[in-house]
XYZ file of N, CA and C in Angstrom:
420
model
N -84.715 11.492 -142.438
C -84.853 12.906 -142.102
C -83.599 13.647 -142.564
N -83.795 14.760 -143.235
C -82.690 15.569 -143.726
C -82.256 16.535 -142.627
N -80.960 16.528 -142.291
C -80.411 17.430 -141.280
C -79.271 18.221 -141.903
N -79.370 19.525 -141.809
C -78.327 20.422 -142.307
C -77.374 20.743 -141.158
N -76.114 20.964 -141.478
C -75.143 21.332 -140.450
C -74.395 22.597 -140.846
N -74.151 23.433 -139.844
C -73.394 24.679 -140.022
C -72.428 24.789 -138.855
N -71.129 24.850 -139.141
C -70.134 25.012 -138.081
C -69.832 26.490 -137.893
N -69.720 26.884 -136.642
C -69.345 28.266 -136.339
C -68.234 28.262 -135.296
N -67.401 29.288 -135.361
C -66.376 29.491 -134.347
C -66.904 30.543 -133.382
N -66.866 30.244 -132.112
C -67.420 31.151 -131.113
C -66.472 32.318 -130.898
N -67.015 33.506 -131.069
C -66.229 34.733 -130.926
C -66.324 35.253 -129.488
N -65.306 35.979 -129.080
C -65.263 36.543 -127.729
C -66.492 37.400 -127.453
N -66.925 38.181 -128.423
C -68.072 39.083 -128.256
C -69.372 38.327 -127.990
N -69.391 37.028 -128.232
C -70.600 36.230 -128.008
C -70.683 35.668 -126.586
N -69.682 35.966 -125.766
C -69.668 35.426 -124.409
C -70.048 36.498 -123.382
N -70.392 36.033 -122.188
C -70.762 36.945 -121.107
C -69.629 37.012 -120.068
N -69.890 37.648 -118.933
C -68.852 37.793 -117.908
C -68.419 36.471 -117.294
N -69.229 35.443 -117.454
C -68.869 34.124 -116.938
C -68.009 33.347 -117.930
N -67.793 33.948 -119.116
C -66.967 33.291 -120.123
C -67.707 32.276 -120.972
N -69.018 32.231 -120.843
C -69.809 31.298 -121.644
C -70.646 32.091 -122.648
N -71.106 31.398 -123.670
C -71.908 32.052 -124.702
C -73.178 32.615 -124.076
N -73.417 33.891 -124.327
C -74.618 34.580 -123.855
C -75.843 33.934 -124.502
N -76.863 33.695 -123.705
C -78.013 32.891 -124.136
C -78.700 33.393 -125.405
N -78.771 34.695 -125.616
C -79.468 35.238 -126.789
C -78.753 34.910 -128.101
N -77.472 34.615 -128.041
C -76.740 34.282 -129.263
C -77.213 32.978 -129.885
N -77.801 32.101 -129.091
C -78.310 30.852 -129.641
C -79.406 31.105 -130.674
N -80.208 32.141 -130.456
C -81.262 32.476 -131.417
C -80.636 32.928 -132.745
N -79.569 33.693 -132.672
C -78.862 34.114 -133.888
C -78.306 32.889 -134.608
N -77.731 31.973 -133.862
C -77.176 30.761 -134.467
C -78.274 29.899 -135.082
N -79.438 29.873 -134.449
C -80.558 29.130 -135.027
C -80.911 29.695 -136.404
N -80.878 31.011 -136.531
C -81.165 31.630 -137.828
C -80.089 31.272 -138.851
N -78.833 31.190 -138.420
C -77.771 30.732 -139.324
C -78.053 29.305 -139.796
N -78.484 28.464 -138.863
C -78.813 27.078 -139.202
C -80.009 26.978 -140.137
N -81.038 27.770 -139.877
C -82.237 27.770 -140.726
C -81.879 28.213 -142.142
N -81.085 29.261 -142.244
C -80.660 29.761 -143.549
C -79.817 28.718 -144.282
N -78.953 28.015 -143.555
C -78.132 26.961 -144.162
C -79.007 25.823 -144.676
N -80.001 25.419 -143.895
C -80.917 24.360 -144.327
C -81.611 24.764 -145.628
N -82.133 25.981 -145.664
C -82.820 26.472 -146.855
C -81.870 26.443 -148.054
N -80.650 26.915 -147.848
C -79.634 26.913 -148.911
C -79.307 25.492 -149.358
N -79.116 24.581 -148.400
C -78.778 23.194 -148.727
C -79.871 22.521 -149.558
N -81.105 22.969 -149.399
C -82.225 22.397 -150.156
C -82.408 23.070 -151.517
N -81.597 24.094 -151.796
C -81.653 24.740 -153.096
C -82.560 25.955 -153.172
N -82.968 26.475 -152.028
C -83.835 27.656 -151.987
C -83.075 28.803 -151.334
N -83.706 29.985 -151.260
C -83.066 31.099 -150.566
C -84.112 32.016 -149.954
N -83.747 32.594 -148.836
C -84.619 33.568 -148.169
C -84.820 34.767 -149.085
N -83.788 35.136 -149.815
C -83.869 36.265 -150.750
C -84.943 36.016 -151.802
N -85.034 34.792 -152.277
C -86.041 34.402 -153.269
C -87.443 34.679 -152.727
N -87.663 34.343 -151.486
C -88.958 34.575 -150.844
C -89.236 36.074 -150.718
N -88.237 36.819 -150.273
C -88.398 38.259 -150.082
C -88.610 38.993 -151.397
N -87.906 38.574 -152.440
C -88.078 39.204 -153.754
C -89.472 38.978 -154.313
N -90.121 37.895 -153.882
C -91.493 37.607 -154.307
C -92.515 38.380 -153.463
N -92.032 39.141 -152.460
C -92.922 39.975 -151.650
C -93.377 39.352 -150.348
N -92.620 38.360 -149.858
C -92.997 37.662 -148.629
C -91.834 37.645 -147.635
N -92.168 37.522 -146.364
C -91.188 37.313 -145.307
C -91.706 36.206 -144.399
N -90.817 35.680 -143.565
C -91.180 34.551 -142.708
C -90.836 34.862 -141.247
N -91.717 35.594 -140.558
C -91.425 35.960 -139.177
C -91.496 34.772 -138.206
N -90.774 34.919 -137.130
C -90.778 33.932 -136.049
C -92.022 34.157 -135.189
N -92.738 33.086 -134.914
C -93.920 33.157 -134.064
C -93.641 32.624 -132.654
N -92.659 31.730 -132.563
C -92.356 31.122 -131.272
C -90.938 30.546 -131.314
N -90.223 30.672 -130.192
C -88.899 30.070 -130.040
C -88.866 29.370 -128.690
N -88.294 28.182 -128.673
C -88.158 27.425 -127.436
C -86.744 26.852 -127.411
N -85.994 27.173 -126.356
C -84.607 26.705 -126.240
C -84.407 26.047 -124.882
N -83.722 24.925 -124.897
C -83.325 24.247 -123.668
C -81.802 24.160 -123.653
N -81.191 24.810 -122.659
C -79.733 24.856 -122.556
C -79.228 23.653 -121.764
N -78.204 22.988 -122.302
C -77.716 21.735 -121.709
C -76.288 21.824 -121.189
N -75.361 22.344 -122.012
C -73.942 22.396 -121.652
C -73.319 23.648 -122.264
N -72.636 24.418 -121.451
C -72.094 25.710 -121.872
C -71.074 25.588 -122.994
N -71.136 26.544 -123.886
C -70.119 26.721 -124.917
C -69.278 27.929 -124.531
N -68.008 27.923 -124.918
C -67.088 28.991 -124.516
C -66.333 29.556 -125.718
N -65.772 30.740 -125.502
C -64.966 31.410 -126.513
C -63.861 30.486 -127.023
N -63.646 30.512 -128.344
C -62.585 29.729 -128.958
C -63.007 28.338 -129.374
N -64.132 27.861 -128.848
C -64.629 26.550 -129.244
C -65.358 26.672 -130.578
N -65.602 25.538 -131.179
C -66.444 25.488 -132.373
C -67.747 24.819 -131.988
N -68.807 25.287 -132.601
C -70.125 24.703 -132.384
C -70.693 24.305 -133.733
N -71.518 23.298 -133.716
C -72.209 22.852 -134.928
C -73.698 23.027 -134.686
N -74.351 23.704 -135.633
C -75.800 23.874 -135.560
C -76.415 22.867 -136.520
N -77.184 21.947 -135.981
C -77.913 20.963 -136.793
C -79.356 21.446 -136.892
N -79.890 21.477 -138.098
C -81.218 22.015 -138.327
C -82.017 21.078 -139.221
N -83.293 20.915 -138.911
C -84.184 20.067 -139.699
C -85.608 20.613 -139.618
N -86.486 20.044 -140.425
C -87.897 20.413 -140.391
C -88.607 19.444 -139.457
N -89.208 19.984 -138.401
C -90.001 19.157 -137.493
C -91.357 18.889 -138.135
N -92.025 19.964 -138.582
C -93.331 19.804 -139.224
C -93.593 20.962 -140.186
N -94.399 20.656 -141.207
C -94.823 21.663 -142.174
C -96.330 21.561 -142.317
N -97.003 22.596 -141.885
C -98.452 22.667 -142.023
C -98.787 23.714 -143.073
N -100.044 23.910 -143.306
C -100.489 24.877 -144.310
C -99.888 26.262 -144.072
N -99.913 26.729 -142.818
C -99.433 28.070 -142.495
C -98.172 28.090 -141.649
N -97.822 27.007 -140.992
C -96.705 27.020 -140.050
C -95.627 26.013 -140.402
N -94.398 26.469 -140.219
C -93.234 25.597 -140.338
C -92.550 25.583 -138.981
N -92.240 24.392 -138.482
C -91.483 24.270 -137.238
C -90.125 23.660 -137.578
N -89.077 24.399 -137.215
C -87.699 23.954 -137.409
C -87.179 23.391 -136.088
N -86.378 22.336 -136.164
C -85.718 21.779 -134.994
C -84.230 22.055 -135.061
N -83.617 22.196 -133.893
C -82.187 22.518 -133.824
C -81.517 21.743 -132.700
N -80.288 21.363 -132.949
C -79.359 20.934 -131.910
C -78.102 21.757 -132.123
N -77.646 22.372 -131.075
C -76.372 23.080 -131.127
C -75.417 22.242 -130.284
N -74.355 21.770 -130.918
C -73.482 20.801 -130.262
C -72.031 21.264 -130.250
N -71.310 20.777 -129.254
C -69.858 20.960 -129.187
C -69.228 20.123 -130.302
N -67.986 20.412 -130.633
C -67.313 19.658 -131.702
C -67.171 18.177 -131.357
N -67.222 17.825 -130.061
C -67.145 16.410 -129.675
C -68.515 15.724 -129.672
N -69.562 16.463 -130.061
C -70.907 15.895 -130.134
C -71.778 16.141 -128.915
N -71.206 16.670 -127.827
C -71.991 16.980 -126.637
C -73.037 18.036 -126.981
N -74.267 17.796 -126.605
C -75.338 18.736 -126.915
C -75.261 19.940 -125.981
N -75.148 21.118 -126.569
C -75.132 22.371 -125.806
C -76.544 22.918 -125.625
N -77.393 22.745 -126.636
C -78.769 23.240 -126.564
C -79.623 22.527 -127.597
N -80.902 22.408 -127.278
C -81.893 21.942 -128.242
C -82.936 23.044 -128.362
N -83.554 23.140 -129.526
C -84.481 24.251 -129.732
C -85.445 23.968 -130.870
N -86.500 24.760 -130.897
C -87.404 24.812 -132.040
C -87.747 26.269 -132.309
N -88.074 26.559 -133.552
C -88.624 27.864 -133.901
C -89.794 27.632 -134.846
N -90.827 28.423 -134.657
C -92.039 28.303 -135.454
C -92.180 29.559 -136.301
N -92.399 29.382 -137.600
C -92.461 30.495 -138.544
C -93.738 30.405 -139.379
N -94.198 31.548 -139.857
C -95.261 31.606 -140.851
C -94.745 32.438 -142.017
N -95.450 32.409 -143.121
C -95.129 33.260 -144.259
C -96.211 34.320 -144.353
N -95.779 35.575 -144.498
C -96.719 36.693 -144.596
C -96.337 37.578 -145.783
N -97.335 38.321 -146.266
C -97.052 39.328 -147.294
C -96.245 40.431 -146.645
N -95.187 40.842 -147.297
C -94.301 41.867 -146.755
C -95.038 43.197 -146.548
N -95.949 43.529 -147.429
C -96.623 44.823 -147.403
C -97.622 44.990 -146.259
N -98.257 43.886 -145.827
C -99.306 44.024 -144.806
C -99.232 42.992 -143.675
N -98.275 42.110 -143.735
C -98.059 41.057 -142.730
C -99.244 40.106 -142.578
N -100.027 39.947 -143.617
C -101.121 38.973 -143.599
C -100.571 37.595 -143.949
N -100.940 36.590 -143.152
C -100.460 35.224 -143.423
C -100.927 34.707 -144.784
N -100.051 33.923 -145.408
C -100.325 33.317 -146.699
C -99.926 31.847 -146.609
N -100.724 30.982 -147.206
C -100.368 29.558 -147.241
C -99.086 29.389 -148.052
N -98.081 28.812 -147.439
C -96.776 28.623 -148.069
C -96.909 27.864 -149.389
N -97.780 26.875 -149.414
C -97.990 26.055 -150.604
C -98.437 26.895 -151.804
N -99.172 27.968 -151.548
C -99.673 28.816 -152.636
C -98.575 29.659 -153.273
N -97.595 30.068 -152.490
C -96.570 30.951 -153.050
C -95.350 30.198 -153.584
N -95.078 29.002 -153.036
C -93.953 28.217 -153.547
C -94.222 26.727 -153.280
N -95.035 26.106 -154.151
C -95.392 24.700 -153.924
C -94.209 23.742 -153.922
N -93.158 24.038 -154.672
C -91.981 23.156 -154.713
C -91.288 23.155 -153.354
N -91.069 24.340 -152.812
C -90.419 24.489 -151.507
C -91.289 23.851 -150.418
N -92.573 24.163 -150.428
C -93.516 23.611 -149.461
C -93.484 22.080 -149.494
N -93.557 21.497 -150.690
C -93.578 20.036 -150.806
C -92.266 19.400 -150.370
N -91.144 20.095 -150.598
C -89.855 19.580 -150.124
C -89.851 19.522 -148.602
N -90.344 20.581 -147.966
C -90.441 20.588 -146.502
C -91.350 19.451 -146.012
N -92.492 19.255 -146.676
C -93.403 18.164 -146.289
C -92.696 16.804 -146.406
N -91.938 16.654 -147.461
C -91.234 15.395 -147.712
C -90.210 15.078 -146.629
N -89.474 16.079 -146.174
C -88.377 15.817 -145.230
C -88.764 16.049 -143.764
N -90.014 16.456 -143.520
C -90.447 16.761 -142.146
C -90.369 15.520 -141.261
N -89.970 15.761 -140.027
C -89.876 14.709 -139.021
C -91.268 14.170 -138.685
N -92.239 15.071 -138.529
C -93.630 14.692 -138.220
C -94.427 14.796 -139.514
N -94.970 13.713 -139.940
C -95.718 13.712 -141.213
C -97.206 13.741 -140.963
């Protein structure tokens, strides 16, 4: 299984009054991880958008395990859980620099035409990218 990693430094603005990372920031970090995975595989979100498509989020699921705090570094690990005709499910682990898991998550995406938001089979618009995802998916 191919796993991409992206290290981030936690900024003060990402924390709440308790001094821990505000929960909504994990979704932003997941997008950083997803973008890094795509880049690591040799593709780009811009490439998809220039072709007239976007990939909206259909579902997000996060389980928080151990708080992250300002000044710490976090690593976002991202992989493909599954690739179906219309849906891609990404998996994530957000971990402390010592490997302690801070959160686990998944996000589910589809590809749609930018002009009308109608779903399109990913394989039809970019078979190379689609097949790479199928190849490295955790669930085959």
